[in-house]
Amino acid sequence: MNVYGTIKGKLMIIKDPKHIENIKTRKPTLVKNFHQLKGDFTWLSKLLDSHEHYAMLCKSRIFDLYGIWQIRGLNNINTFMEYYTFFQRLFNYVSHPDDNSDLFISLVSNLGTPHVDKEDVHLLGLYGNTTYQIFLGGSVRQEFTISPGDYLFIPHGQKHRVFSKTPRIILSIGFFGEMKC
């Protein structure tokens, strides 16, 4: 069984039924070559410019997390809304007011601190290479490296750490509501 979708006329595909089953049973899951975006990021420059003015009015939208920039609340931008809708429908999430789409951007390699998210996180590699270390107890159990076009699912409550190996841009879509698969 293949799961297909399109965003901006580009095909998204999950070929292996084990990937869908792993996500439904709340296991960290990597799907390589899920979606290939072109390397033109002038749209990001425009987005940053537009948010710069907005950030002056609302400081909570753009965060600098020790060299990792986070731009929050991008569900209202068409491209990001299409991804959000795709995952919400595929995994039948119950809507929650805190559901969101964020961009994480870093210009240098860096290592994040281990943390746990309250929401299910769907990550799309847009630029660069990023490794996610998944913990079991106090030690690393799995490592997943995502590149442009790759997709990674991390269920809520799963301790993990991020290591950006190169400058990177990641789209993070978080669902706080229940998955009703």
PDB file of C-alpha atoms in Angstrom:
ATOM      1  CA  MET A   1       0.000   0.000   0.000  1.00  0.00           C
ATOM      2  CA  ASN A   2       1.430   3.353  -1.024  1.00  0.00           C
ATOM      3  CA  VAL A   3       0.174   6.593   0.492  1.00  0.00           C
ATOM      4  CA  TYR A   4       0.250   9.483  -1.941  1.00  0.00           C
ATOM      5  CA  GLY A   5      -0.405  13.178  -1.720  1.00  0.00           C
ATOM      6  CA  THR A   6       0.596  16.258  -3.645  1.00  0.00           C
ATOM      7  CA  ILE A   7       1.834  19.640  -2.502  1.00  0.00           C
ATOM      8  CA  LYS A   8       2.263  22.329  -5.144  1.00  0.00           C
ATOM      9  CA  GLY A   9       1.976  19.604  -7.811  1.00  0.00           C
ATOM     10  CA  LYS A  10       4.890  17.613  -6.346  1.00  0.00           C
ATOM     11  CA  LEU A  11       4.249  14.034  -5.289  1.00  0.00           C
ATOM     12  CA  MET A  12       4.645  12.951  -1.670  1.00  0.00           C
ATOM     13  CA  ILE A  13       4.807   9.234  -1.118  1.00  0.00           C
ATOM     14  CA  ILE A  14       5.130   6.771   1.729  1.00  0.00           C
ATOM     15  CA  LYS A  15       5.889   3.491  -0.074  1.00  0.00           C
ATOM     16  CA  ASP A  16       6.453   1.107   2.805  1.00  0.00           C
ATOM     17  CA  PRO A  17       3.292   0.133   4.734  1.00  0.00           C
ATOM     18  CA  LYS A  18       5.523  -0.492   7.772  1.00  0.00           C
ATOM     19  CA  HIS A  19       6.155   3.258   7.937  1.00  0.00           C
ATOM     20  CA  ILE A  20       2.435   3.990   8.311  1.00  0.00           C
ATOM     21  CA  GLU A  21       2.020   1.207  10.867  1.00  0.00           C
ATOM     22  CA  ASN A  22       5.036   2.415  12.885  1.00  0.00           C
ATOM     23  CA  ILE A  23       3.620   5.950  13.042  1.00  0.00           C
ATOM     24  CA  LYS A  24       0.168   4.693  14.022  1.00  0.00           C
ATOM     25  CA  THR A  25       1.756   2.645  16.826  1.00  0.00           C
ATOM     26  CA  ARG A  26       3.758   5.718  17.917  1.00  0.00           C
ATOM     27  CA  LYS A  27       7.269   4.640  16.917  1.00  0.00           C
ATOM     28  CA  PRO A  28       9.900   7.111  15.639  1.00  0.00           C
ATOM     29  CA  THR A  29       9.890   6.612  11.855  1.00  0.00           C
ATOM     30  CA  LEU A  30      12.092   7.936   9.039  1.00  0.00           C
ATOM     31  CA  VAL A  31      10.844   8.093   5.438  1.00  0.00           C
ATOM     32  CA  LYS A  32      13.605   8.919   2.951  1.00  0.00           C
ATOM     33  CA  ASN A  33      12.764  10.930  -0.196  1.00  0.00           C
ATOM     34  CA  PHE A  34       9.236  11.677   1.004  1.00  0.00           C
ATOM     35  CA  HIS A  35       9.120  14.960  -0.908  1.00  0.00           C
ATOM     36  CA  GLN A  36      11.731  16.801  -2.908  1.00  0.00           C
ATOM     37  CA  LEU A  37      11.724  20.565  -2.726  1.00  0.00           C
ATOM     38  CA  LYS A  38      13.779  22.722  -5.022  1.00  0.00           C
ATOM     39  CA  GLY A  39      16.790  24.483  -3.491  1.00  0.00           C
ATOM     40  CA  ASP A  40      15.507  28.013  -4.157  1.00  0.00           C
ATOM     41  CA  PHE A  41      14.884  29.548  -0.761  1.00  0.00           C
ATOM     42  CA  THR A  42      14.129  33.124  -1.817  1.00  0.00           C
ATOM     43  CA  TRP A  43      10.652  32.462  -0.386  1.00  0.00           C
ATOM     44  CA  LEU A  44      12.306  31.973   3.012  1.00  0.00           C
ATOM     45  CA  SER A  45      14.108  35.272   2.749  1.00  0.00           C
ATOM     46  CA  LYS A  46      10.774  36.953   2.014  1.00  0.00           C
ATOM     47  CA  LEU A  47       9.179  35.110   4.913  1.00  0.00           C
ATOM     48  CA  LEU A  48      11.910  36.247   7.289  1.00  0.00           C
ATOM     49  CA  ASP A  49      11.552  39.822   6.054  1.00  0.00           C
ATOM     50  CA  SER A  50       7.793  39.754   6.545  1.00  0.00           C
ATOM     51  CA  HIS A  51       8.112  38.262  10.022  1.00  0.00           C
ATOM     52  CA  GLU A  52      10.787  40.773  11.010  1.00  0.00           C
ATOM     53  CA  HIS A  53       8.192  43.557  10.954  1.00  0.00           C
ATOM     54  CA  TYR A  54       5.634  41.364  12.664  1.00  0.00           C
ATOM     55  CA  ALA A  55       8.193  40.320  15.308  1.00  0.00           C
ATOM     56  CA  MET A  56       8.537  43.939  16.387  1.00  0.00           C
ATOM     57  CA  LEU A  57       4.863  43.804  17.339  1.00  0.00           C
ATOM     58  CA  CYS A  58       4.820  40.227  18.641  1.00  0.00           C
ATOM     59  CA  LYS A  59       8.152  39.048  20.043  1.00  0.00           C
ATOM     60  CA  SER A  60       6.843  35.530  20.691  1.00  0.00           C
ATOM     61  CA  ARG A  61       6.847  34.555  16.982  1.00  0.00           C
ATOM     62  CA  ILE A  62      10.615  34.382  16.326  1.00  0.00           C
ATOM     63  CA  PHE A  63      12.995  32.836  18.835  1.00  0.00           C
ATOM     64  CA  ASP A  64      16.773  32.592  18.867  1.00  0.00           C
ATOM     65  CA  LEU A  65      17.545  29.348  20.680  1.00  0.00           C
ATOM     66  CA  TYR A  66      21.353  29.538  20.967  1.00  0.00           C
ATOM     67  CA  GLY A  67      21.964  29.873  17.239  1.00  0.00           C
ATOM     68  CA  ILE A  68      18.841  27.998  16.134  1.00  0.00           C
ATOM     69  CA  TRP A  69      16.113  30.305  14.852  1.00  0.00           C
ATOM     70  CA  GLN A  70      12.526  29.188  15.324  1.00  0.00           C
ATOM     71  CA  ILE A  71       9.713  30.877  13.427  1.00  0.00           C
ATOM     72  CA  ARG A  72       6.432  29.852  15.044  1.00  0.00           C
ATOM     73  CA  GLY A  73       2.849  29.652  13.877  1.00  0.00           C
ATOM     74  CA  LEU A  74       3.139  29.256  10.104  1.00  0.00           C
ATOM     75  CA  ASN A  75      -0.115  27.362   9.539  1.00  0.00           C
ATOM     76  CA  ASN A  76      -1.581  30.340   7.706  1.00  0.00           C
ATOM     77  CA  ILE A  77       1.066  30.194   4.939  1.00  0.00           C
ATOM     78  CA  ASN A  78      -0.312  28.077   2.064  1.00  0.00           C
ATOM     79  CA  THR A  79       2.670  25.740   1.553  1.00  0.00           C
ATOM     80  CA  PHE A  80       2.904  24.904   5.247  1.00  0.00           C
ATOM     81  CA  MET A  81      -0.872  24.589   5.609  1.00  0.00           C
ATOM     82  CA  GLU A  82      -0.881  21.966   2.836  1.00  0.00           C
ATOM     83  CA  TYR A  83       1.627  19.816   4.737  1.00  0.00           C
ATOM     84  CA  TYR A  84      -0.275  20.307   7.978  1.00  0.00           C
ATOM     85  CA  THR A  85      -3.542  19.240   6.306  1.00  0.00           C
ATOM     86  CA  PHE A  86      -1.905  16.217   4.648  1.00  0.00           C
ATOM     87  CA  PHE A  87      -0.640  14.809   7.976  1.00  0.00           C
ATOM     88  CA  GLN A  88      -3.801  15.740   9.876  1.00  0.00           C
ATOM     89  CA  ARG A  89      -5.962  13.821   7.399  1.00  0.00           C
ATOM     90  CA  LEU A  90      -3.584  10.888   6.932  1.00  0.00           C
ATOM     91  CA  PHE A  91      -3.365  10.179  10.672  1.00  0.00           C
ATOM     92  CA  ASN A  92      -6.828  11.523  11.563  1.00  0.00           C
ATOM     93  CA  TYR A  93      -5.695  13.951  14.254  1.00  0.00           C
ATOM     94  CA  VAL A  94      -8.307  15.628  16.425  1.00  0.00           C
ATOM     95  CA  SER A  95      -7.790  19.395  16.041  1.00  0.00           C
ATOM     96  CA  HIS A  96      -6.249  21.199  18.998  1.00  0.00           C
ATOM     97  CA  PRO A  97      -5.739  24.966  19.378  1.00  0.00           C
ATOM     98  CA  ASP A  98      -1.989  24.493  19.984  1.00  0.00           C
ATOM     99  CA  ASP A  99      -1.368  22.548  16.731  1.00  0.00           C
ATOM    100  CA  ASN A 100       1.311  24.409  14.768  1.00  0.00           C
ATOM    101  CA  SER A 101       3.844  24.535  11.957  1.00  0.00           C
ATOM    102  CA  ASP A 102       7.263  26.014  12.741  1.00  0.00           C
ATOM    103  CA  LEU A 103      10.522  26.491  10.871  1.00  0.00           C
ATOM    104  CA  PHE A 104      13.838  25.754  12.550  1.00  0.00           C
ATOM    105  CA  ILE A 105      16.841  27.405  10.919  1.00  0.00           C
ATOM    106  CA  SER A 106      20.503  27.240  11.874  1.00  0.00           C
ATOM    107  CA  LEU A 107      23.417  28.647   9.922  1.00  0.00           C
ATOM    108  CA  VAL A 108      26.123  26.626  11.685  1.00  0.00           C
ATOM    109  CA  SER A 109      26.273  23.112  13.064  1.00  0.00           C
ATOM    110  CA  ASN A 110      25.077  22.804  16.647  1.00  0.00           C
ATOM    111  CA  LEU A 111      23.923  20.299  19.240  1.00  0.00           C
ATOM    112  CA  GLY A 112      20.619  20.747  21.045  1.00  0.00           C
ATOM    113  CA  THR A 113      19.772  19.584  24.524  1.00  0.00           C
ATOM    114  CA  PRO A 114      17.801  16.374  25.075  1.00  0.00           C
ATOM    115  CA  HIS A 115      14.113  17.203  25.448  1.00  0.00           C
ATOM    116  CA  VAL A 116      10.586  15.819  25.278  1.00  0.00           C
ATOM    117  CA  ASP A 117       7.803  17.418  23.221  1.00  0.00           C
ATOM    118  CA  LYS A 118       4.177  17.387  24.364  1.00  0.00           C
ATOM    119  CA  GLU A 119       2.972  17.037  20.769  1.00  0.00           C
ATOM    120  CA  ASP A 120       3.508  14.495  17.983  1.00  0.00           C
ATOM    121  CA  VAL A 121       6.156  16.024  15.721  1.00  0.00           C
ATOM    122  CA  HIS A 122       6.306  15.571  11.940  1.00  0.00           C
ATOM    123  CA  LEU A 123       9.618  16.905  10.570  1.00  0.00           C
ATOM    124  CA  LEU A 124      10.442  17.677   6.946  1.00  0.00           C
ATOM    125  CA  GLY A 125      13.994  18.329   5.807  1.00  0.00           C
ATOM    126  CA  LEU A 126      14.061  21.408   3.585  1.00  0.00           C
ATOM    127  CA  TYR A 127      17.784  22.214   3.509  1.00  0.00           C
ATOM    128  CA  GLY A 128      20.963  20.679   4.972  1.00  0.00           C
ATOM    129  CA  ASN A 129      21.427  17.557   7.090  1.00  0.00           C
ATOM    130  CA  THR A 130      20.143  17.081  10.622  1.00  0.00           C
ATOM    131  CA  THR A 131      20.515  14.089  12.940  1.00  0.00           C
ATOM    132  CA  TYR A 132      17.882  13.291  15.551  1.00  0.00           C
ATOM    133  CA  GLN A 133      19.022  11.120  18.435  1.00  0.00           C
ATOM    134  CA  ILE A 134      16.209   9.139  20.076  1.00  0.00           C
ATOM    135  CA  PHE A 135      16.752   8.145  23.718  1.00  0.00           C
ATOM    136  CA  LEU A 136      15.633   5.152  25.723  1.00  0.00           C
ATOM    137  CA  GLY A 137      16.431   5.682  29.368  1.00  0.00           C
ATOM    138  CA  GLY A 138      19.627   7.716  29.524  1.00  0.00           C
ATOM    139  CA  SER A 139      21.283   6.481  26.344  1.00  0.00           C
ATOM    140  CA  VAL A 140      20.804   6.979  22.604  1.00  0.00           C
ATOM    141  CA  ARG A 141      18.696   4.166  21.155  1.00  0.00           C
ATOM    142  CA  GLN A 142      18.397   5.313  17.532  1.00  0.00           C
ATOM    143  CA  GLU A 143      19.768   7.992  15.226  1.00  0.00           C
ATOM    144  CA  PHE A 144      17.994   9.292  12.154  1.00  0.00           C
ATOM    145  CA  THR A 145      19.592  11.730   9.706  1.00  0.00           C
ATOM    146  CA  ILE A 146      17.225  13.721   7.556  1.00  0.00           C
ATOM    147  CA  SER A 147      18.198  15.517   4.367  1.00  0.00           C
ATOM    148  CA  PRO A 148      16.103  17.655   2.021  1.00  0.00           C
ATOM    149  CA  GLY A 149      12.923  15.773   1.138  1.00  0.00           C
ATOM    150  CA  ASP A 150      13.081  13.362   4.093  1.00  0.00           C
ATOM    151  CA  TYR A 151      10.341  13.016   6.698  1.00  0.00           C
ATOM    152  CA  LEU A 152      10.720  11.979  10.341  1.00  0.00           C
ATOM    153  CA  PHE A 153       7.970  11.278  12.873  1.00  0.00           C
ATOM    154  CA  ILE A 154       8.712  11.626  16.613  1.00  0.00           C
ATOM    155  CA  PRO A 155       5.784  10.761  18.926  1.00  0.00           C
ATOM    156  CA  HIS A 156       4.951  12.969  21.904  1.00  0.00           C
ATOM    157  CA  GLY A 157       6.752  11.981  25.083  1.00  0.00           C
ATOM    158  CA  GLN A 158       9.779  10.584  23.189  1.00  0.00           C
ATOM    159  CA  LYS A 159      13.046  12.070  24.494  1.00  0.00           C
ATOM    160  CA  HIS A 160      15.291  13.242  21.658  1.00  0.00           C
ATOM    161  CA  ARG A 161      18.125  15.606  20.763  1.00  0.00           C
ATOM    162  CA  VAL A 162      18.906  17.451  17.545  1.00  0.00           C
ATOM    163  CA  PHE A 163      22.333  17.777  15.946  1.00  0.00           C
ATOM    164  CA  SER A 164      22.523  19.932  12.840  1.00  0.00           C
ATOM    165  CA  LYS A 165      25.520  18.756  10.846  1.00  0.00           C
ATOM    166  CA  THR A 166      25.286  21.589   8.320  1.00  0.00           C
ATOM    167  CA  PRO A 167      23.303  24.792   8.020  1.00  0.00           C
ATOM    168  CA  ARG A 168      19.726  23.580   7.920  1.00  0.00           C
ATOM    169  CA  ILE A 169      16.049  24.387   7.571  1.00  0.00           C
ATOM    170  CA  ILE A 170      13.470  22.024   9.059  1.00  0.00           C
ATOM    171  CA  LEU A 171       9.688  22.290   8.896  1.00  0.00           C
ATOM    172  CA  SER A 172       8.189  20.984  12.139  1.00  0.00           C
ATOM    173  CA  ILE A 173       4.467  20.237  12.293  1.00  0.00           C
ATOM    174  CA  GLY A 174       3.138  19.519  15.767  1.00  0.00           C
ATOM    175  CA  PHE A 175      -0.183  17.910  16.666  1.00  0.00           C
ATOM    176  CA  PHE A 176      -1.335  18.090  20.287  1.00  0.00           C
ATOM    177  CA  GLY A 177      -4.659  16.382  19.600  1.00  0.00           C
ATOM    178  CA  GLU A 178      -5.224  12.644  19.626  1.00  0.00           C
ATOM    179  CA  MET A 179      -4.374  10.470  16.599  1.00  0.00           C
ATOM    180  CA  LYS A 180      -7.537   8.482  15.734  1.00  0.00           C
ATOM    181  CA  CYS A 181      -6.262   5.857  13.327  1.00  0.00           C
TER     182      CYS A 181
END
